[in-house]
Amino acid sequence: MSDAAGSAVDYLPELSTLAAVRPLTAAESLFHLDMPHRALGHHPGQFVQVSLPGIGEAPISIASSPTRPAGFDLCIRRAGNVTEAIHRLKPGAKIGIRGPFGRGVPIDDCMGRNVVIIAGGLGLAPLRSLIQYITDHRSRFKAVTILIGARTPETLLFPDEYGAWRSRDIKVEVTVDVSKETWLGHVGVITNLISRIDVDPDTTVSIVCGPPIMYRFVLRKLARRNLQNDHIYLSLERRMKCGMGKCGHCQINGLYVCLEGPVFRYDRIAHLPEAL
Amino acid sequence: MRLLFLPENHVLPLARLLAARYRFWGPAAKGGAFVFEEIADVSRLRLDYSTTLLPPKQAFLPPREILARIDIETHECRSPARPGKPIALFGVHPCDLHGLAHLDLAMGEPPADAPYWRARKDAFIVGLACVQRCMPESFCDSVESHRAGGPFDWMFTPVAGGYVVELRGEAGEREASESGLFEVAGESWKKNYDETRDRIEKTFSGRRLNLASLSSDLERSFQDGWWEKLADRCFSCGACTAVCPTCVCFDVQDEIAEGCRMAERCRSWDSCLIRNFAEVAGGENFRKLRSERLRHRMMRQGAYLAGRFGLPVFCVGCGRCPHACLGKISPLEAFEHSRKFPIRRYAQRLVEHIKNGVTRHE
């Protein structure tokens, strides 16, 4: 008991400063934040609790790699009170941060292997952290493929960065659900892209993040490409209030997404009926 | 184990001594029922209480609590000041002692919850043995929480003329010796004490659960169509979680204070039975159906949290939730059903369910 009391953690946000805002789509912008007193010290795939006093807190995944100096990026969609308010902020504004929280992508399990990153919609935001990490340590990974799906070309995230990723010997394939005639790329669901790439089941790991509906279809397709469940990582979204395994909102059966996730190895959650 | 004797007429003087050093909480009568609350006048203490409307959980996890006070201009923030005196909880029945033990586990799992432990750390806890069943809905014997357990410093067992008191730990010894109100427990008291304990075992011998298999029984019954039938009696009101000694789930909201200069980040009790509990900002709701939410609570109480902390069960059988529930839904009913649930019927029902597209209640 005294141990718990001694090492207990408070819910106090730390101060960060909004350094820059880059609009990405009609609904999403990229916010670059600086913490004056410390580095965030996160792993790709982790998240922070972002807050504005009087408005509230929201869990947001970190969209930049810890290998990038000075600050971190959050890709935020306008979806509620807090995110709406953050979208109204100008550079120089102060934002509260708690975290980082959760377990991110196990980088060690990806090193020395082929990596297939599958991102649907806003799912590219947390995976950008991993992608940047890979581009900064490219030699530690074998073949790297990024499959990106979006509803329309206009809702694609970070299209101006794909060129830089490709220049680091990364294959980037993009598809949209609906397009106009000006779109020259793939049209259709993201699973179509999985059929088009080489997958060596022994040496490949896949990391998947997207809307809830996407996982079942992607997993079925990956199984058809003979990728074992213990080579697949899923980043799952749930409601979170505390980030410390207390408030109960993020529970998937008996697991707390904020402690044991948000990135899970698929074989460890495949038996959980509430996971997917 | 050290036993002392406290004569009946020493109870109030003892309570007064504690009330001088601690914020004194105990059972008191209120509006035709009993409540656990901070008592200024210790003569209101009712050790003959049956059970309280709410468990003593609120002493350490209040229904509403400020987690941080933040200056809206400067963003400077601090946690609220530590309350001056620690809490003494006097007269806690065994089910609620076990409840406190479970709260300690949930709030102590790293990272431990600082606001909870600020209130809990130096608390002095006095247990009181139950010699009779408090209400028909309780099932403490089925989950083995009718015996003394959990984090007590003193455990009172009523005997003729007073209480035999078990002392535990340094604080328990210190407070007892400083009070000068306890007597050495003589042989006749000890005999009386053993008789009372035997009587307690006889009174609470209606055990109806197989705790060894409870969590696997529940997990196996997860897809049972019966949960939907049970949910027909659920109104998603959240009364069950509010009266629960082990439910800790909370919401966090900002409120404006001090003429718009400060924001108070507050947590308040939440309930996994409420419709939007697992809804994310994009609108996806991961437990949209009432039956899914009801099942989740039963799973937390019988399987998830029990498994997490290496216990056979997390529910303490206090009976408050079936008592408060409009549909009289009891965890005991769910736990017992999961055991009886045969695999064959599950398969059959699942097929029917998929075929007919049974009406679901949101």
CSV table of N, CA and C in Angstrom, one decimal, chain A residues 1-15 51-57 79-80 83 94-96 98 101 212-213 237-256 259-260 272-275, chain B residues 67-68 70-75 77-79 104 106-115 117-118 120-121 222-223 248-256 263 265 267 270 276-282 284 286-287 292 295-296 300 304-305 308:
chain,number,residue,atom,x,y,z
A,1,MET,N,0.8,-1.2,0.0
A,1,MET,CA,0.0,0.0,0.0
A,1,MET,C,0.9,1.3,0.0
A,2,SER,N,1.9,1.3,0.9
A,2,SER,CA,2.7,2.5,0.9
A,2,SER,C,3.5,2.7,-0.4
A,3,ASP,N,3.8,1.5,-1.1
A,3,ASP,CA,4.4,1.6,-2.4
A,3,ASP,C,3.6,2.4,-3.4
A,4,ALA,N,2.3,2.0,-3.4
A,4,ALA,CA,1.3,2.6,-4.3
A,4,ALA,C,1.2,4.1,-4.0
A,5,ALA,N,1.2,4.4,-2.7
A,5,ALA,CA,1.0,5.8,-2.3
A,5,ALA,C,2.3,6.6,-2.7
A,6,GLY,N,3.4,6.0,-2.5
A,6,GLY,CA,4.7,6.7,-2.8
A,6,GLY,C,4.9,7.0,-4.2
A,7,SER,N,4.5,6.1,-5.1
A,7,SER,CA,4.8,6.3,-6.5
A,7,SER,C,3.6,6.7,-7.3
A,8,ALA,N,2.6,7.2,-6.6
A,8,ALA,CA,1.3,7.5,-7.3
A,8,ALA,C,1.5,8.7,-8.2
A,9,VAL,N,0.7,8.7,-9.3
A,9,VAL,CA,0.8,9.8,-10.3
A,9,VAL,C,-0.4,10.7,-10.3
A,10,ASP,N,-0.2,12.0,-10.5
A,10,ASP,CA,-1.3,12.9,-10.5
A,10,ASP,C,-1.7,13.1,-12.0
A,11,TYR,N,-2.8,13.8,-12.1
A,11,TYR,CA,-3.4,14.1,-13.4
A,11,TYR,C,-3.1,15.5,-13.9
A,12,LEU,N,-1.9,16.0,-13.6
A,12,LEU,CA,-1.6,17.4,-13.9
A,12,LEU,C,-1.0,17.5,-15.3
A,13,PRO,N,-1.5,18.3,-16.2
A,13,PRO,CA,-0.9,18.5,-17.5
A,13,PRO,C,0.4,19.3,-17.4
A,14,GLU,N,1.3,19.0,-18.3
A,14,GLU,CA,2.5,19.8,-18.5
A,14,GLU,C,2.3,20.8,-19.6
A,15,LEU,N,3.0,21.9,-19.5
A,15,LEU,CA,2.8,22.9,-20.5
A,15,LEU,C,3.6,22.7,-21.8
A,51,SER,N,-4.8,18.8,-23.6
A,51,SER,CA,-5.9,19.5,-22.9
A,51,SER,C,-5.8,21.1,-23.0
A,52,LEU,N,-7.0,21.7,-23.0
A,52,LEU,CA,-7.1,23.1,-22.8
A,52,LEU,C,-7.9,23.4,-21.6
A,53,PRO,N,-7.4,24.3,-20.7
A,53,PRO,CA,-8.2,24.5,-19.5
A,53,PRO,C,-9.6,25.1,-19.7
A,54,GLY,N,-10.5,24.5,-19.0
A,54,GLY,CA,-11.9,24.9,-19.2
A,54,GLY,C,-12.6,24.2,-20.3
A,55,ILE,N,-11.9,23.5,-21.2
A,55,ILE,CA,-12.6,22.8,-22.3
A,55,ILE,C,-12.5,21.3,-22.1
A,56,GLY,N,-11.3,20.8,-21.8
A,56,GLY,CA,-11.2,19.4,-21.5
A,56,GLY,C,-9.9,18.8,-22.1
A,57,GLU,N,-10.0,17.4,-22.0
A,57,GLU,CA,-8.8,16.6,-22.4
A,57,GLU,C,-9.3,15.7,-23.5
A,79,ALA,N,-13.3,16.8,-34.2
A,79,ALA,CA,-14.3,15.8,-33.9
A,79,ALA,C,-15.1,16.0,-32.6
A,80,GLY,N,-14.6,17.0,-31.8
A,80,GLY,CA,-15.3,17.2,-30.5
A,80,GLY,C,-14.9,18.5,-30.0
A,83,THR,N,-10.9,19.1,-29.7
A,83,THR,CA,-10.2,19.2,-31.0
A,83,THR,C,-10.7,20.4,-31.8
A,94,LYS,N,-0.8,28.0,-25.7
A,94,LYS,CA,-0.3,27.0,-24.8
A,94,LYS,C,-1.3,25.8,-24.8
A,95,ILE,N,-0.7,24.6,-24.7
A,95,ILE,CA,-1.6,23.4,-24.7
A,95,ILE,C,-1.0,22.5,-23.6
A,96,GLY,N,-2.0,21.9,-22.8
A,96,GLY,CA,-1.6,21.0,-21.8
A,96,GLY,C,-1.3,19.6,-22.3
A,98,ARG,N,-0.4,15.4,-21.1
A,98,ARG,CA,0.0,14.4,-20.2
A,98,ARG,C,0.4,13.2,-21.0
A,101,PHE,N,1.6,7.8,-23.2
A,101,PHE,CA,0.9,6.7,-22.6
A,101,PHE,C,0.9,5.5,-23.5
A,212,PRO,N,-12.4,1.2,-37.5
A,212,PRO,CA,-12.8,-0.1,-36.9
A,212,PRO,C,-13.2,-1.1,-38.0
A,213,ILE,N,-13.9,-0.7,-39.0
A,213,ILE,CA,-14.4,-1.6,-40.0
A,213,ILE,C,-13.3,-2.2,-40.8
A,237,GLU,N,-8.3,2.1,-31.5
A,237,GLU,CA,-8.8,3.3,-30.9
A,237,GLU,C,-9.9,3.0,-29.9
A,238,ARG,N,-9.9,3.6,-28.8
A,238,ARG,CA,-11.0,3.5,-27.8
A,238,ARG,C,-11.1,4.8,-27.1
A,239,ARG,N,-12.2,5.0,-26.4
A,239,ARG,CA,-12.4,6.2,-25.6
A,239,ARG,C,-11.4,6.1,-24.4
A,240,MET,N,-10.8,7.2,-24.1
A,240,MET,CA,-9.8,7.2,-23.0
A,240,MET,C,-10.0,8.5,-22.2
A,241,LYS,N,-10.0,8.4,-20.9
A,241,LYS,CA,-10.1,9.6,-20.0
A,241,LYS,C,-8.9,9.7,-19.2
A,242,CYS,N,-8.3,8.6,-18.7
A,242,CYS,CA,-7.3,8.8,-17.7
A,242,CYS,C,-5.9,8.5,-18.3
A,243,GLY,N,-5.8,7.5,-19.1
A,243,GLY,CA,-4.5,7.1,-19.7
A,243,GLY,C,-3.7,6.2,-18.7
A,244,MET,N,-4.3,5.8,-17.5
A,244,MET,CA,-3.6,5.1,-16.5
A,244,MET,C,-4.3,3.8,-16.0
A,245,GLY,N,-5.2,3.3,-16.9
A,245,GLY,CA,-5.8,2.1,-16.5
A,245,GLY,C,-6.8,2.2,-15.4
A,246,LYS,N,-7.4,3.3,-15.2
A,246,LYS,CA,-8.3,3.5,-14.0
A,246,LYS,C,-9.8,3.8,-14.4
A,247,CYS,N,-10.0,4.7,-15.4
A,247,CYS,CA,-11.3,5.2,-15.7
A,247,CYS,C,-12.2,4.2,-16.3
A,248,GLY,N,-11.7,3.1,-16.9
A,248,GLY,CA,-12.5,2.0,-17.5
A,248,GLY,C,-13.0,2.2,-18.9
A,249,HIS,N,-12.9,3.4,-19.5
A,249,HIS,CA,-13.5,3.7,-20.7
A,249,HIS,C,-12.9,2.9,-21.9
A,250,CYS,N,-11.6,2.6,-21.9
A,250,CYS,CA,-10.9,2.1,-23.0
A,250,CYS,C,-10.9,0.5,-23.0
A,251,GLN,N,-11.6,-0.1,-22.1
A,251,GLN,CA,-11.5,-1.5,-21.9
A,251,GLN,C,-11.9,-2.3,-23.1
A,252,ILE,N,-11.1,-3.3,-23.5
A,252,ILE,CA,-11.5,-4.3,-24.5
A,252,ILE,C,-11.5,-5.6,-23.7
A,253,ASN,N,-12.7,-6.2,-23.5
A,253,ASN,CA,-12.8,-7.3,-22.5
A,253,ASN,C,-12.0,-6.9,-21.3
A,254,GLY,N,-11.0,-7.7,-20.9
A,254,GLY,CA,-10.2,-7.4,-19.7
A,254,GLY,C,-9.0,-6.5,-19.9
A,255,LEU,N,-8.7,-6.1,-21.1
A,255,LEU,CA,-7.5,-5.3,-21.3
A,255,LEU,C,-7.8,-3.8,-21.3
A,256,TYR,N,-6.8,-3.0,-20.8
A,256,TYR,CA,-6.9,-1.6,-20.9
A,256,TYR,C,-6.1,-1.1,-22.1
A,259,LEU,N,-3.1,1.0,-21.3
A,259,LEU,CA,-1.9,0.4,-20.7
A,259,LEU,C,-1.3,-0.6,-21.5
A,260,GLU,N,-2.1,-1.6,-22.0
A,260,GLU,CA,-1.6,-2.7,-22.8
A,260,GLU,C,-1.5,-2.4,-24.3
A,272,LEU,N,-10.3,-12.2,-28.2
A,272,LEU,CA,-11.1,-11.3,-27.5
A,272,LEU,C,-12.3,-10.8,-28.4
A,273,PRO,N,-13.5,-11.1,-28.0
A,273,PRO,CA,-14.7,-10.8,-28.8
A,273,PRO,C,-14.9,-9.3,-29.0
A,274,GLU,N,-14.4,-8.5,-28.1
A,274,GLU,CA,-14.6,-7.1,-28.2
A,274,GLU,C,-13.5,-6.3,-29.0
A,275,ALA,N,-12.5,-7.1,-29.4
A,275,ALA,CA,-11.3,-6.4,-30.0
A,275,ALA,C,-11.6,-5.8,-31.3
B,67,LEU,N,-9.3,17.1,-9.9
B,67,LEU,CA,-7.9,16.5,-10.1
B,67,LEU,C,-6.9,17.5,-10.3
B,68,ALA,N,-7.3,18.7,-10.9
B,68,ALA,CA,-6.3,19.7,-11.1
B,68,ALA,C,-7.0,21.1,-11.2
B,70,ILE,N,-6.4,24.7,-12.9
B,70,ILE,CA,-5.6,25.3,-13.9
B,70,ILE,C,-5.9,26.7,-14.2
B,71,ASP,N,-4.9,27.6,-14.1
B,71,ASP,CA,-5.2,29.0,-14.5
B,71,ASP,C,-5.4,29.1,-16.0
B,72,ILE,N,-6.5,29.7,-16.4
B,72,ILE,CA,-6.8,29.7,-17.8
B,72,ILE,C,-5.9,30.6,-18.6
B,73,GLU,N,-5.4,31.7,-17.9
B,73,GLU,CA,-4.4,32.6,-18.6
B,73,GLU,C,-3.1,32.0,-18.7
B,74,THR,N,-2.5,31.6,-17.6
B,74,THR,CA,-1.1,31.2,-17.5
B,74,THR,C,-0.9,29.7,-17.7
B,75,HIS,N,-2.0,28.9,-17.6
B,75,HIS,CA,-1.9,27.5,-17.7
B,75,HIS,C,-1.2,26.8,-16.5
B,77,CYS,N,-0.7,25.0,-13.2
B,77,CYS,CA,-1.7,24.1,-12.6
B,77,CYS,C,-1.2,23.4,-11.4
B,78,ARG,N,-2.1,23.0,-10.5
B,78,ARG,CA,-1.7,22.3,-9.3
B,78,ARG,C,-2.8,21.3,-8.9
B,79,SER,N,-2.4,20.3,-8.2
B,79,SER,CA,-3.4,19.4,-7.6
B,79,SER,C,-4.0,20.1,-6.4
B,104,ASP,N,-8.2,-0.7,-3.5
B,104,ASP,CA,-6.7,-0.4,-3.4
B,104,ASP,C,-6.0,-1.1,-4.5
B,106,ALA,N,-7.2,-1.8,-7.6
B,106,ALA,CA,-7.5,-1.1,-8.8
B,106,ALA,C,-6.8,0.3,-8.9
B,107,MET,N,-6.8,1.0,-7.8
B,107,MET,CA,-6.2,2.3,-7.8
B,107,MET,C,-4.7,2.3,-7.5
B,108,GLY,N,-4.2,1.1,-7.1
B,108,GLY,CA,-2.8,1.0,-6.8
B,108,GLY,C,-1.9,0.4,-7.9
B,109,GLU,N,-2.6,-0.2,-8.9
B,109,GLU,CA,-1.9,-0.8,-10.0
B,109,GLU,C,-1.1,0.3,-10.7
B,110,PRO,N,0.2,0.1,-11.0
B,110,PRO,CA,1.0,1.2,-11.6
B,110,PRO,C,0.4,1.6,-12.9
B,111,PRO,N,0.4,2.9,-13.2
B,111,PRO,CA,0.7,4.0,-12.4
B,111,PRO,C,-0.5,4.2,-11.4
B,112,ALA,N,-0.1,4.3,-10.1
B,112,ALA,CA,-1.1,4.4,-9.0
B,112,ALA,C,-1.8,5.8,-9.1
B,113,ASP,N,-3.0,5.8,-8.6
B,113,ASP,CA,-3.8,7.1,-8.7
B,113,ASP,C,-3.5,8.0,-7.5
B,114,ALA,N,-2.8,9.1,-7.7
B,114,ALA,CA,-2.4,10.0,-6.6
B,114,ALA,C,-3.6,10.6,-5.8
B,115,PRO,N,-4.6,11.1,-6.4
B,115,PRO,CA,-5.7,11.7,-5.6
B,115,PRO,C,-6.3,10.6,-4.7
B,117,TRP,N,-4.8,7.9,-3.4
B,117,TRP,CA,-3.9,7.6,-2.3
B,117,TRP,C,-3.6,8.7,-1.4
B,118,ARG,N,-3.8,9.9,-1.8
B,118,ARG,CA,-3.6,11.1,-0.8
B,118,ARG,C,-4.7,10.9,0.3
B,120,ARG,N,-6.3,8.0,1.0
B,120,ARG,CA,-6.3,6.7,1.5
B,120,ARG,C,-5.1,6.3,2.4
B,121,LYS,N,-4.0,7.0,2.1
B,121,LYS,CA,-2.7,6.6,2.7
B,121,LYS,C,-2.7,6.4,4.2
B,222,PHE,N,-19.9,-15.8,-22.8
B,222,PHE,CA,-19.9,-14.4,-23.4
B,222,PHE,C,-20.9,-14.3,-24.5
B,223,GLN,N,-21.0,-15.2,-25.4
B,223,GLN,CA,-21.8,-15.1,-26.6
B,223,GLN,C,-23.3,-15.6,-26.4
B,248,VAL,N,-14.9,1.6,-10.0
B,248,VAL,CA,-14.1,2.8,-9.9
B,248,VAL,C,-14.2,3.7,-11.2
B,249,CYS,N,-14.9,3.3,-12.2
B,249,CYS,CA,-14.9,4.0,-13.5
B,249,CYS,C,-15.3,5.4,-13.3
B,250,PHE,N,-14.6,6.3,-14.0
B,250,PHE,CA,-15.0,7.8,-13.8
B,250,PHE,C,-14.9,8.5,-15.2
B,251,ASP,N,-15.5,9.7,-15.2
B,251,ASP,CA,-15.4,10.6,-16.3
B,251,ASP,C,-14.6,11.8,-15.9
B,252,VAL,N,-14.0,12.5,-16.8
B,252,VAL,CA,-13.2,13.7,-16.5
B,252,VAL,C,-13.8,14.8,-17.3
B,253,GLN,N,-14.1,15.9,-16.7
B,253,GLN,CA,-14.7,17.1,-17.4
B,253,GLN,C,-14.1,18.3,-16.8
B,254,ASP,N,-13.9,19.4,-17.6
B,254,ASP,CA,-13.5,20.7,-17.1
B,254,ASP,C,-14.6,21.5,-16.7
B,255,GLU,N,-14.5,22.2,-15.6
B,255,GLU,CA,-15.5,23.2,-15.2
B,255,GLU,C,-14.8,24.5,-14.9
B,256,ILE,N,-15.5,25.6,-15.1
B,256,ILE,CA,-15.0,26.9,-14.9
B,256,ILE,C,-15.3,27.4,-13.5
B,263,ALA,N,-9.8,26.9,-14.3
B,263,ALA,CA,-10.5,25.7,-14.7
B,263,ALA,C,-10.3,24.6,-13.7
B,265,ARG,N,-10.4,20.7,-13.4
B,265,ARG,CA,-10.5,19.4,-14.1
B,265,ARG,C,-11.1,18.4,-13.0
B,267,ARG,N,-13.1,14.9,-11.8
B,267,ARG,CA,-13.6,13.5,-12.2
B,267,ARG,C,-14.9,13.3,-11.4
B,270,ASP,N,-18.5,7.5,-13.1
B,270,ASP,CA,-19.2,7.2,-14.4
B,270,ASP,C,-19.7,5.8,-14.3
B,276,ASN,N,-23.2,6.0,-23.8
B,276,ASN,CA,-22.0,6.6,-24.5
B,276,ASN,C,-20.7,6.2,-23.8
B,277,PHE,N,-20.7,5.3,-22.9
B,277,PHE,CA,-19.5,5.1,-22.1
B,277,PHE,C,-18.3,4.7,-23.0
B,278,ALA,N,-18.5,3.9,-24.0
B,278,ALA,CA,-17.4,3.5,-24.8
B,278,ALA,C,-17.4,4.1,-26.2
B,279,GLU,N,-18.0,5.3,-26.3
B,279,GLU,CA,-18.2,5.9,-27.6
B,279,GLU,C,-17.0,6.9,-27.8
B,280,VAL,N,-16.4,6.8,-29.0
B,280,VAL,CA,-15.2,7.7,-29.3
B,280,VAL,C,-15.7,8.9,-30.1
B,281,ALA,N,-14.8,9.9,-30.2
B,281,ALA,CA,-15.1,11.2,-30.8
B,281,ALA,C,-15.7,11.0,-32.2
B,282,GLY,N,-15.2,10.0,-33.0
B,282,GLY,CA,-15.7,9.9,-34.3
B,282,GLY,C,-17.2,9.3,-34.4
B,284,GLU,N,-18.1,6.2,-33.2
B,284,GLU,CA,-18.1,4.7,-33.1
B,284,GLU,C,-18.4,4.4,-31.6
B,286,PHE,N,-18.3,1.3,-29.0
B,286,PHE,CA,-17.8,-0.1,-28.9
B,286,PHE,C,-18.6,-1.0,-28.0
B,287,ARG,N,-19.6,-0.4,-27.3
B,287,ARG,CA,-20.6,-1.2,-26.6
B,287,ARG,C,-21.9,-0.5,-26.7
B,292,GLU,N,-24.6,-5.6,-24.2
B,292,GLU,CA,-23.1,-5.6,-24.1
B,292,GLU,C,-22.6,-4.9,-22.9
B,295,ARG,N,-23.4,-7.0,-19.7
B,295,ARG,CA,-22.5,-8.1,-19.7
B,295,ARG,C,-21.1,-7.7,-19.3
B,296,HIS,N,-20.7,-6.5,-19.8
B,296,HIS,CA,-19.3,-6.0,-19.5
B,296,HIS,C,-19.2,-5.8,-18.0
B,300,ARG,N,-16.5,-7.7,-15.7
B,300,ARG,CA,-15.5,-7.0,-14.8
B,300,ARG,C,-15.6,-7.5,-13.4
B,304,TYR,N,-12.9,-10.2,-15.4
B,304,TYR,CA,-11.8,-9.3,-15.9
B,304,TYR,C,-10.9,-8.8,-14.8
B,305,LEU,N,-11.4,-8.1,-13.8
B,305,LEU,CA,-10.6,-7.5,-12.8
B,305,LEU,C,-10.1,-8.6,-11.8
B,308,ARG,N,-7.2,-10.0,-13.4
B,308,ARG,CA,-6.1,-9.0,-13.5
B,308,ARG,C,-5.3,-9.0,-12.2
